Amino acid sequence: ASSLCLYRWYYSRICQWGLGLTIAALLLLAFVERPSSLSVSSDGRHRSPPWEPPCGFTESIEMVCLLIFCLDLAVKSYLIGWDEFRKGKWLIGYTVVLSFSIIDWVLSVSMVCDERLRVRRLLRPFFLLQNSTLMKKTLKCIKRTLPEIASVILLLALHLCLFTMIGMLLFAKTDDPKRNGEWELHFRDLPQSLTSLLVLLTTANNPDVMIPAYSLNRGYAVFFVTFSVIGTYCLMNLLTAIIYNQFRGYLLMSVQTSIIRRRLGIRAAFQVLGCRGAQHSTEDEQVGVDAVLEAMSRVQMKTYCRAAITTEVQRYADVGHMDREQFRKIFDELDKDRIKEHPPLPQYNSPVLQRLQMIFSHYYLTILGNAVALANVMCICTVLVLNSEKSTAERDNFLLEIINLCFILYYVFEMCVKIFAFGWRGYLSYRNNIFDGFLTVLLLGLQILIYATYRLPHAHWDPSSHLMSLWEMIRLVNMLIVFRFLRIIPDIKLMALVASTLLDLVKNLRAFAGILVVVYYVFAVFGIWLFEGAIKPPPEMSVISNTTMENITSNFSMECGTYEQLSYWSNNFDDFAASLILLYNVMIVNNWQAFMEAYSRYTSDWAKVYFVCWWLTSSVMWVNLFVALILENFIYRWDRSHSCSVTDVERIRYETSLQLIFK
Amino acid sequence: ASSLCLYRWYYSRICQWGLGLTIAALLLLAFVERPSSLSVSSDGRHRSPPWEPPCGFTESIEMVCLLIFCLDLAVKSYLIGWDEFRKGKWLIGYTVVLSFSIIDWVLSVSMVCDERLRVRRLLRPFFLLQNSTLMKKTLKCIKRTLPEIASVILLLALHLCLFTMIGMLLFAKTDDPKRNGEWELHFRDLPQSLTSLLVLLTTANNPDVMIPAYSLNRGYAVFFVTFSVIGTYCLMNLLTAIIYNQFRGYLLMSVQTSIIRRRLGIRAAFQVLGCRGAQHSTEDEQVGVDAVLEAMSRVQMKTYCRAAITTEVQRYADVGHMDREQFRKIFDELDKDRIKEHPPLPQYNSPVLQRLQMIFSHYYLTILGNAVALANVMCICTVLVLNSEKSTAERDNFLLEIINLCFILYYVFEMCVKIFAFGWRGYLSYRNNIFDGFLTVLLLGLQILIYATYRLPHAHWDPSSHLMSLWEMIRLVNMLIVFRFLRIIPDIKLMALVASTLLDLVKNLRAFAGILVVVYYVFAVFGIWLFEGAIKPPPEMSVISNTTMENITSNFSMECGTYEQLSYWSNNFDDFAASLILLYNVMIVNNWQAFMEAYSRYTSDWAKVYFVCWWLTSSVMWVNLFVALILENFIYRWDRSHSCSVTDVERIRYETSLQLIFK
């Protein structure tokens, strides 16, 4: 009984939230730890030395987190018992990682924070993985897909090697120096040819790599086009197909497993409750309604599910007991979605008020509101276009301010009128209104602040005396108005479907986002470890010329398209935040060869391995997983939303089988 | 009866092939017509004036094609009758396009080929579309998808506009010139901001666009990352999902329609045959076996299908007639795939020969062959690496030649031995062996040619006296050897599945390839019309410095990343072939902004509309269609190939329903 209590306490919401917060705190430490990311810019040319935490500050936070994890591990192993503990690979891994981290921590404290290698940082994402069932499942799914992915990657490698060899044969050095352009720039030796074609596989150097050969002879384009069509279009998309295919099967099975588990749980609950109410049983097993109701009142579940099940159970109150089939059936309520009901409109007695309520609750008011919001955005746009070349002093802020004021007053009016028509609770029951109202109140507050600070009638003020200048305040107001314009989305039907799919996606994305965090974390820590301070920006630039335009001029001495010429100095591995952005830029793929080339030039050619690994993990694996997720989600949602409107026989048959699968 | 004869003749293979050839000839005229693509290079700096066909040459070919189309139209309209003709939109379109083309042709001949506008060129792809049922179906499918695509594109446009406004507000001109980098380069006015973010949506300017702001403050990265994640990852992939979803449903329905049509045809055939054999019918309708057999001998179908059906029919020979159900069942044979049988191994009498046959037909011989091929490729690779920096004279071609000879002799030996073991027909019944044998024979021929030309014992020869130098011949041999290495693919199981999916894809791709051809054709002709000769490469370069290295040096006076600095001169709209390659480069997306920027600079800002339209059509629409096709194909094939091995209940249930759908 005490262990059951502990179990309930451990899996209570507070406890799990606490654990999640601890993990988040531990992961976020990477931003503060040396090399700390707490500087305005990551650009080595003009960044102030960041605030470095004193030794022992991050370490003590870390120790607290680790101790909480120890406690967590102890509770978990106590709860599931020693036999299960030995079998679970994740728990054994947890123990190993935890003890290793503590040993590493002790070492690092004993060296007074002067260590170069912080291996435990690499291991931190493990805590995140270990804590989420969904992520573990997704990882298992990815593991299952690996053989097929490996076969495509093997095919890609074969494709790459064959084309590299054919390319080297095709663009070999000839006696005529005029015809050596391609050889000189892209096919000089094996590593260079391999890199050129690998980058072409990602399309990141597409027209450039073929230009020297193509401008000599059109025929050479065939080589590059064939390479891209087979590699980029066919093989890469086949990877998407494979991942989607595997993923489709996996979701199906995991959902079925969880349904079977729930069935088992319900069956067990029936058995237990049946034993307690043994006096009722005659020949068949039965449970008493009182026992079920008592159990229901203690179980943790969503309130509307509980209410629905309790109502169902009370239908058997006059019989006093229910058999197995009936017991199973009442839990079908869990599968039903909650139907959202809006509170009724408030009743007014005066006929004038009723008339007004009818007008204001009409759909046309929303359309008018959208039109006004559009007008406001257009207005801001016009002012922006007119002001784009003017300096701050030349801009006429007053006019814009007064226009904004009018619009914001209309918004406030619209909000009040809607609250009047729908009532306070009715207004808030629409998610759209919450978004709208929140922004309106914020805008009103900002406007009041502006008037309080600047007292507009006095047209001349000292711009330096205030925290924010009038122009910046108005800029903020304008951004909020533009953002508020998003309220039109739910009013356009197809856009609403698409947008709600996106919102749905965000919910289902947690496991993927978690894995993305893990992958980014490991690669960023690894990157800092390998490349910290590898690229030193030229110091004289930060002294003499600082503006971008001048940089461009002074960069003309460098070769075009390189890291230095593009002044990518702020993309480096000198701190955690900067590494994340660099990794993101490589994930986006465009121009990733500039980073790869620069780091392999400043350190060694082996740096390419790091970048290719990251490209494979992020852009090939993760992006394809993401596409698979979007496909899965959209198709499921589409089938569900069209089940009523389309009477197509095939579709319904298909759709119901899908619904059975995914429920 | 004569019209039936005409029908059979019109739909015979020869006639349809002839029509296809005519369409191909008409389309290929674009390469020859002025501006003709018959020059070695498309680079304006060093291209010789291309061969221009004399006036009347292409025109006469065109007229012949048009006359053939007229004949085709006449036959078609005669065959389907006037009532049907009036209803078919495609046929009316065919008439209109054809008459318009002829009028345009007459005009152009009367102007002695001096016209600027050739509108009929734009209309030519219509003939391709009109001739293919599959393409018309696919077009209909795309048309059905358009509303959903439009909603996503609307959402994308909203996303783009909102972010443009927020970006303009965020990066507005400030008083401090040091902080104006972002404004100056990317957010100067509304069109520029819109272009910057549109290009960012395609990721083509990814790190560059954020560099000036990001190097000032890390926080600005959030703006760009949010934009890319929502736009590029979510919305663009949603487009893939939508297209795939729609496409999935469409294929299903079109396949079902064709099954229903075939059923109807079989039922009608039964009725007709039943009428002819009316003397047999007692109370139920029945057909005589003789009548069926006679009809079968005249029908056009695949030989193995006909054989199977005839065998089936002959089982009823003793009864002499068959009822409706039996008649329907015999045509199920059409759905079965042909099981390929290899001819039996030849029988040898001598025990030594039998022993040898057993050895040579063993699987290990194939593996050994693969190993030898790998060794040969490795050898070539080593020589390539060693030779990469050497000039032609320094290379030791003899050694390589002798190594190649040894390997090729082994290949010939392998081929002979396999022919001995499997027999001549058995050898050719494997597709793999055909590939292998063809390349081996080709290689042997080349080797003999090399020895005949150079007589290797005489080590010194005059390189200029022969058509191809020894080095070029060896290069060709090496390429063929590398290409031959592809024979290993079918021996690796997973790779074989992936590769066969790709091959399957090529079969199913015809409709898509056709639409791609249409789209490319129309845009290329339109592009030539709009932009021919718009960009003139600097003439002095072609005189003074011609090598690529010197170009790079002399290009330093231009801004990096522009069309001029990257010397994209060969990518232009000056002839048809060059436009195709330019359009392909824009489809690949990387660096497409360079083309867009250059053409809008040399002509007018409206050129951007052309490029954005092409981007939407090719990269957004067509690539997504292609991904949908790959997904469809792979998943279907995967399900079919795993139906025997995986005993998973869900999968088989799912799979059989899919098979029913797609058969």
PDB file of C-alpha atoms in Angstrom, chain A residues 287-436:
ATOM      1  CA  VAL A 287     -18.717  -5.767  -9.982  1.00  0.00           C
ATOM      2  CA  GLY A 288     -20.806  -3.508  -7.822  1.00  0.00           C
ATOM      3  CA  VAL A 289     -21.660  -0.052  -9.100  1.00  0.00           C
ATOM      4  CA  ASP A 290     -20.646   1.485  -5.758  1.00  0.00           C
ATOM      5  CA  ALA A 291     -17.207  -0.005  -6.016  1.00  0.00           C
ATOM      6  CA  VAL A 292     -16.818   1.326  -9.562  1.00  0.00           C
ATOM      7  CA  LEU A 293     -18.000   4.775  -8.566  1.00  0.00           C
ATOM      8  CA  GLU A 294     -15.625   4.837  -5.613  1.00  0.00           C
ATOM      9  CA  ALA A 295     -12.737   3.776  -7.818  1.00  0.00           C
ATOM     10  CA  MET A 296     -13.669   6.363 -10.420  1.00  0.00           C
ATOM     11  CA  SER A 297     -13.545   9.136  -7.882  1.00  0.00           C
ATOM     12  CA  ARG A 298      -9.928   8.282  -7.057  1.00  0.00           C
ATOM     13  CA  VAL A 299      -8.624   7.658 -10.565  1.00  0.00           C
ATOM     14  CA  GLN A 300      -6.703  10.422 -12.325  1.00  0.00           C
ATOM     15  CA  MET A 301      -8.245  11.246 -15.691  1.00  0.00           C
ATOM     16  CA  LYS A 302      -9.614  14.167 -17.646  1.00  0.00           C
ATOM     17  CA  THR A 303     -12.621  15.674 -15.907  1.00  0.00           C
ATOM     18  CA  TYR A 304     -15.008  15.377 -18.822  1.00  0.00           C
ATOM     19  CA  CYS A 305     -14.076  11.714 -19.335  1.00  0.00           C
ATOM     20  CA  ARG A 306     -14.660  11.048 -15.661  1.00  0.00           C
ATOM     21  CA  ALA A 307     -18.033  12.788 -15.803  1.00  0.00           C
ATOM     22  CA  ALA A 308     -19.086  10.801 -18.873  1.00  0.00           C
ATOM     23  CA  ILE A 309     -18.029   7.472 -17.368  1.00  0.00           C
ATOM     24  CA  THR A 310     -19.699   8.239 -14.046  1.00  0.00           C
ATOM     25  CA  THR A 311     -22.939   9.036 -15.878  1.00  0.00           C
ATOM     26  CA  GLU A 312     -22.674   5.754 -17.758  1.00  0.00           C
ATOM     27  CA  VAL A 313     -22.039   3.821 -14.558  1.00  0.00           C
ATOM     28  CA  GLN A 314     -25.025   5.396 -12.814  1.00  0.00           C
ATOM     29  CA  ARG A 315     -27.317   3.975 -15.491  1.00  0.00           C
ATOM     30  CA  TYR A 316     -26.661   0.612 -13.814  1.00  0.00           C
ATOM     31  CA  ALA A 317     -27.380   2.001 -10.329  1.00  0.00           C
ATOM     32  CA  ASP A 318     -30.788   0.339 -10.076  1.00  0.00           C
ATOM     33  CA  VAL A 319     -29.349  -3.087 -10.949  1.00  0.00           C
ATOM     34  CA  GLY A 320     -26.494  -2.499  -8.513  1.00  0.00           C
ATOM     35  CA  HIS A 321     -23.872  -4.467 -10.452  1.00  0.00           C
ATOM     36  CA  MET A 322     -22.533  -4.906 -13.973  1.00  0.00           C
ATOM     37  CA  ASP A 323     -20.901  -7.770 -15.850  1.00  0.00           C
ATOM     38  CA  ARG A 324     -17.629  -7.825 -17.745  1.00  0.00           C
ATOM     39  CA  GLU A 325     -18.956  -6.718 -21.115  1.00  0.00           C
ATOM     40  CA  GLN A 326     -20.824  -3.767 -19.615  1.00  0.00           C
ATOM     41  CA  PHE A 327     -17.774  -2.804 -17.604  1.00  0.00           C
ATOM     42  CA  ARG A 328     -15.613  -2.822 -20.712  1.00  0.00           C
ATOM     43  CA  LYS A 329     -18.112  -0.770 -22.661  1.00  0.00           C
ATOM     44  CA  ILE A 330     -18.265   2.150 -20.280  1.00  0.00           C
ATOM     45  CA  PHE A 331     -14.593   2.812 -20.893  1.00  0.00           C
ATOM     46  CA  ASP A 332     -15.223   3.384 -24.588  1.00  0.00           C
ATOM     47  CA  GLU A 333     -16.030   6.899 -23.427  1.00  0.00           C
ATOM     48  CA  LEU A 334     -12.281   7.450 -23.164  1.00  0.00           C
ATOM     49  CA  ASP A 335     -11.979   7.277 -26.957  1.00  0.00           C
ATOM     50  CA  LYS A 336     -14.528   9.991 -27.565  1.00  0.00           C
ATOM     51  CA  ASP A 337     -13.395  13.524 -28.128  1.00  0.00           C
ATOM     52  CA  ARG A 338     -14.833  16.229 -26.005  1.00  0.00           C
ATOM     53  CA  ILE A 339     -17.440  18.244 -27.854  1.00  0.00           C
ATOM     54  CA  LYS A 340     -16.855  21.841 -26.989  1.00  0.00           C
ATOM     55  CA  GLU A 341     -19.941  23.768 -26.015  1.00  0.00           C
ATOM     56  CA  HIS A 342     -20.062  27.495 -25.908  1.00  0.00           C
ATOM     57  CA  PRO A 343     -21.958  29.059 -23.001  1.00  0.00           C
ATOM     58  CA  PRO A 344     -25.380  30.440 -23.965  1.00  0.00           C
ATOM     59  CA  LEU A 345     -25.756  34.083 -24.921  1.00  0.00           C
ATOM     60  CA  PRO A 346     -26.682  36.321 -22.004  1.00  0.00           C
ATOM     61  CA  GLN A 347     -30.356  37.267 -21.819  1.00  0.00           C
ATOM     62  CA  TYR A 348     -31.206  40.951 -21.837  1.00  0.00           C
ATOM     63  CA  ASN A 349     -34.640  42.247 -20.970  1.00  0.00           C
ATOM     64  CA  SER A 350     -34.729  45.547 -22.821  1.00  0.00           C
ATOM     65  CA  PRO A 351     -35.708  45.121 -26.502  1.00  0.00           C
ATOM     66  CA  VAL A 352     -33.104  47.705 -27.516  1.00  0.00           C
ATOM     67  CA  LEU A 353     -30.396  45.666 -25.861  1.00  0.00           C
ATOM     68  CA  GLN A 354     -31.726  42.507 -27.500  1.00  0.00           C
ATOM     69  CA  ARG A 355     -31.645  44.205 -30.868  1.00  0.00           C
ATOM     70  CA  LEU A 356     -28.100  45.378 -30.248  1.00  0.00           C
ATOM     71  CA  GLN A 357     -27.086  41.907 -29.132  1.00  0.00           C
ATOM     72  CA  MET A 358     -28.458  40.440 -32.339  1.00  0.00           C
ATOM     73  CA  ILE A 359     -26.487  42.935 -34.405  1.00  0.00           C
ATOM     74  CA  PHE A 360     -23.256  42.512 -32.522  1.00  0.00           C
ATOM     75  CA  SER A 361     -23.293  38.731 -32.414  1.00  0.00           C
ATOM     76  CA  HIS A 362     -23.769  38.616 -36.185  1.00  0.00           C
ATOM     77  CA  TYR A 363     -21.097  37.057 -38.338  1.00  0.00           C
ATOM     78  CA  TYR A 364     -20.723  40.244 -40.388  1.00  0.00           C
ATOM     79  CA  LEU A 365     -19.158  41.996 -37.422  1.00  0.00           C
ATOM     80  CA  THR A 366     -16.232  39.553 -37.561  1.00  0.00           C
ATOM     81  CA  ILE A 367     -15.856  40.219 -41.266  1.00  0.00           C
ATOM     82  CA  LEU A 368     -15.927  43.952 -40.655  1.00  0.00           C
ATOM     83  CA  GLY A 369     -13.305  43.476 -37.957  1.00  0.00           C
ATOM     84  CA  ASN A 370     -11.126  41.572 -40.406  1.00  0.00           C
ATOM     85  CA  ALA A 371     -11.565  44.287 -43.017  1.00  0.00           C
ATOM     86  CA  VAL A 372     -10.560  46.965 -40.531  1.00  0.00           C
ATOM     87  CA  ALA A 373      -7.523  44.931 -39.488  1.00  0.00           C
ATOM     88  CA  LEU A 374      -6.582  44.577 -43.146  1.00  0.00           C
ATOM     89  CA  ALA A 375      -6.989  48.323 -43.651  1.00  0.00           C
ATOM     90  CA  ASN A 376      -4.748  48.956 -40.686  1.00  0.00           C
ATOM     91  CA  VAL A 377      -2.068  46.627 -42.019  1.00  0.00           C
ATOM     92  CA  MET A 378      -2.278  48.257 -45.434  1.00  0.00           C
ATOM     93  CA  CYS A 379      -1.923  51.623 -43.777  1.00  0.00           C
ATOM     94  CA  ILE A 380       1.195  50.545 -41.916  1.00  0.00           C
ATOM     95  CA  CYS A 381       2.548  49.075 -45.131  1.00  0.00           C
ATOM     96  CA  THR A 382       2.066  52.341 -47.001  1.00  0.00           C
ATOM     97  CA  VAL A 383       3.771  54.315 -44.268  1.00  0.00           C
ATOM     98  CA  LEU A 384       6.621  51.821 -44.275  1.00  0.00           C
ATOM     99  CA  VAL A 385       7.113  52.160 -47.996  1.00  0.00           C
ATOM    100  CA  LEU A 386       7.038  55.939 -47.751  1.00  0.00           C
ATOM    101  CA  ASN A 387       9.403  56.006 -44.802  1.00  0.00           C
ATOM    102  CA  SER A 388      11.831  53.361 -45.923  1.00  0.00           C
ATOM    103  CA  GLU A 389      14.571  55.730 -47.041  1.00  0.00           C
ATOM    104  CA  LYS A 390      13.999  58.477 -44.479  1.00  0.00           C
ATOM    105  CA  SER A 391      16.135  58.877 -41.424  1.00  0.00           C
ATOM    106  CA  THR A 392      14.612  58.784 -37.957  1.00  0.00           C
ATOM    107  CA  ALA A 393      14.313  62.532 -37.648  1.00  0.00           C
ATOM    108  CA  GLU A 394      12.496  62.949 -40.945  1.00  0.00           C
ATOM    109  CA  ARG A 395       9.765  60.473 -40.164  1.00  0.00           C
ATOM    110  CA  ASP A 396       6.370  61.819 -39.311  1.00  0.00           C
ATOM    111  CA  ASN A 397       5.472  59.716 -36.319  1.00  0.00           C
ATOM    112  CA  PHE A 398       2.538  61.794 -35.209  1.00  0.00           C
ATOM    113  CA  LEU A 399       0.314  61.017 -38.119  1.00  0.00           C
ATOM    114  CA  LEU A 400       0.970  57.307 -37.844  1.00  0.00           C
ATOM    115  CA  GLU A 401       0.414  57.471 -34.123  1.00  0.00           C
ATOM    116  CA  ILE A 402      -2.970  59.105 -34.566  1.00  0.00           C
ATOM    117  CA  ILE A 403      -4.024  56.638 -37.245  1.00  0.00           C
ATOM    118  CA  ASN A 404      -3.007  53.778 -34.997  1.00  0.00           C
ATOM    119  CA  LEU A 405      -4.934  55.298 -32.139  1.00  0.00           C
ATOM    120  CA  CYS A 406      -8.121  55.351 -34.215  1.00  0.00           C
ATOM    121  CA  PHE A 407      -7.736  51.751 -35.228  1.00  0.00           C
ATOM    122  CA  ILE A 408      -6.932  50.608 -31.724  1.00  0.00           C
ATOM    123  CA  LEU A 409      -9.981  52.413 -30.396  1.00  0.00           C
ATOM    124  CA  TYR A 410     -12.052  50.522 -32.957  1.00  0.00           C
ATOM    125  CA  TYR A 411     -10.522  47.261 -31.786  1.00  0.00           C
ATOM    126  CA  VAL A 412     -11.372  48.072 -28.198  1.00  0.00           C
ATOM    127  CA  PHE A 413     -14.895  48.953 -29.278  1.00  0.00           C
ATOM    128  CA  GLU A 414     -15.191  45.637 -31.131  1.00  0.00           C
ATOM    129  CA  MET A 415     -13.971  43.741 -28.120  1.00  0.00           C
ATOM    130  CA  CYS A 416     -16.399  45.470 -25.740  1.00  0.00           C
ATOM    131  CA  VAL A 417     -19.289  44.963 -28.082  1.00  0.00           C
ATOM    132  CA  LYS A 418     -18.515  41.282 -28.435  1.00  0.00           C
ATOM    133  CA  ILE A 419     -18.245  40.856 -24.693  1.00  0.00           C
ATOM    134  CA  PHE A 420     -21.616  42.565 -24.426  1.00  0.00           C
ATOM    135  CA  ALA A 421     -23.155  40.264 -27.029  1.00  0.00           C
ATOM    136  CA  PHE A 422     -21.663  36.933 -25.986  1.00  0.00           C
ATOM    137  CA  GLY A 423     -21.150  37.568 -22.304  1.00  0.00           C
ATOM    138  CA  TRP A 424     -17.815  37.342 -20.577  1.00  0.00           C
ATOM    139  CA  ARG A 425     -17.551  33.540 -20.579  1.00  0.00           C
ATOM    140  CA  GLY A 426     -18.973  33.197 -24.074  1.00  0.00           C
ATOM    141  CA  TYR A 427     -16.362  35.599 -25.399  1.00  0.00           C
ATOM    142  CA  LEU A 428     -13.522  33.687 -23.823  1.00  0.00           C
ATOM    143  CA  SER A 429     -14.812  30.306 -25.000  1.00  0.00           C
ATOM    144  CA  TYR A 430     -13.593  31.069 -28.519  1.00  0.00           C
ATOM    145  CA  ARG A 431      -9.854  30.642 -28.831  1.00  0.00           C
ATOM    146  CA  ASN A 432      -9.809  33.224 -31.556  1.00  0.00           C
ATOM    147  CA  ASN A 433     -11.259  35.850 -29.221  1.00  0.00           C
ATOM    148  CA  ILE A 434      -8.665  35.155 -26.565  1.00  0.00           C
ATOM    149  CA  PHE A 435      -5.886  35.826 -29.065  1.00  0.00           C
ATOM    150  CA  ASP A 436      -7.649  38.939 -30.305  1.00  0.00           C
TER     151      ASP A 436
END
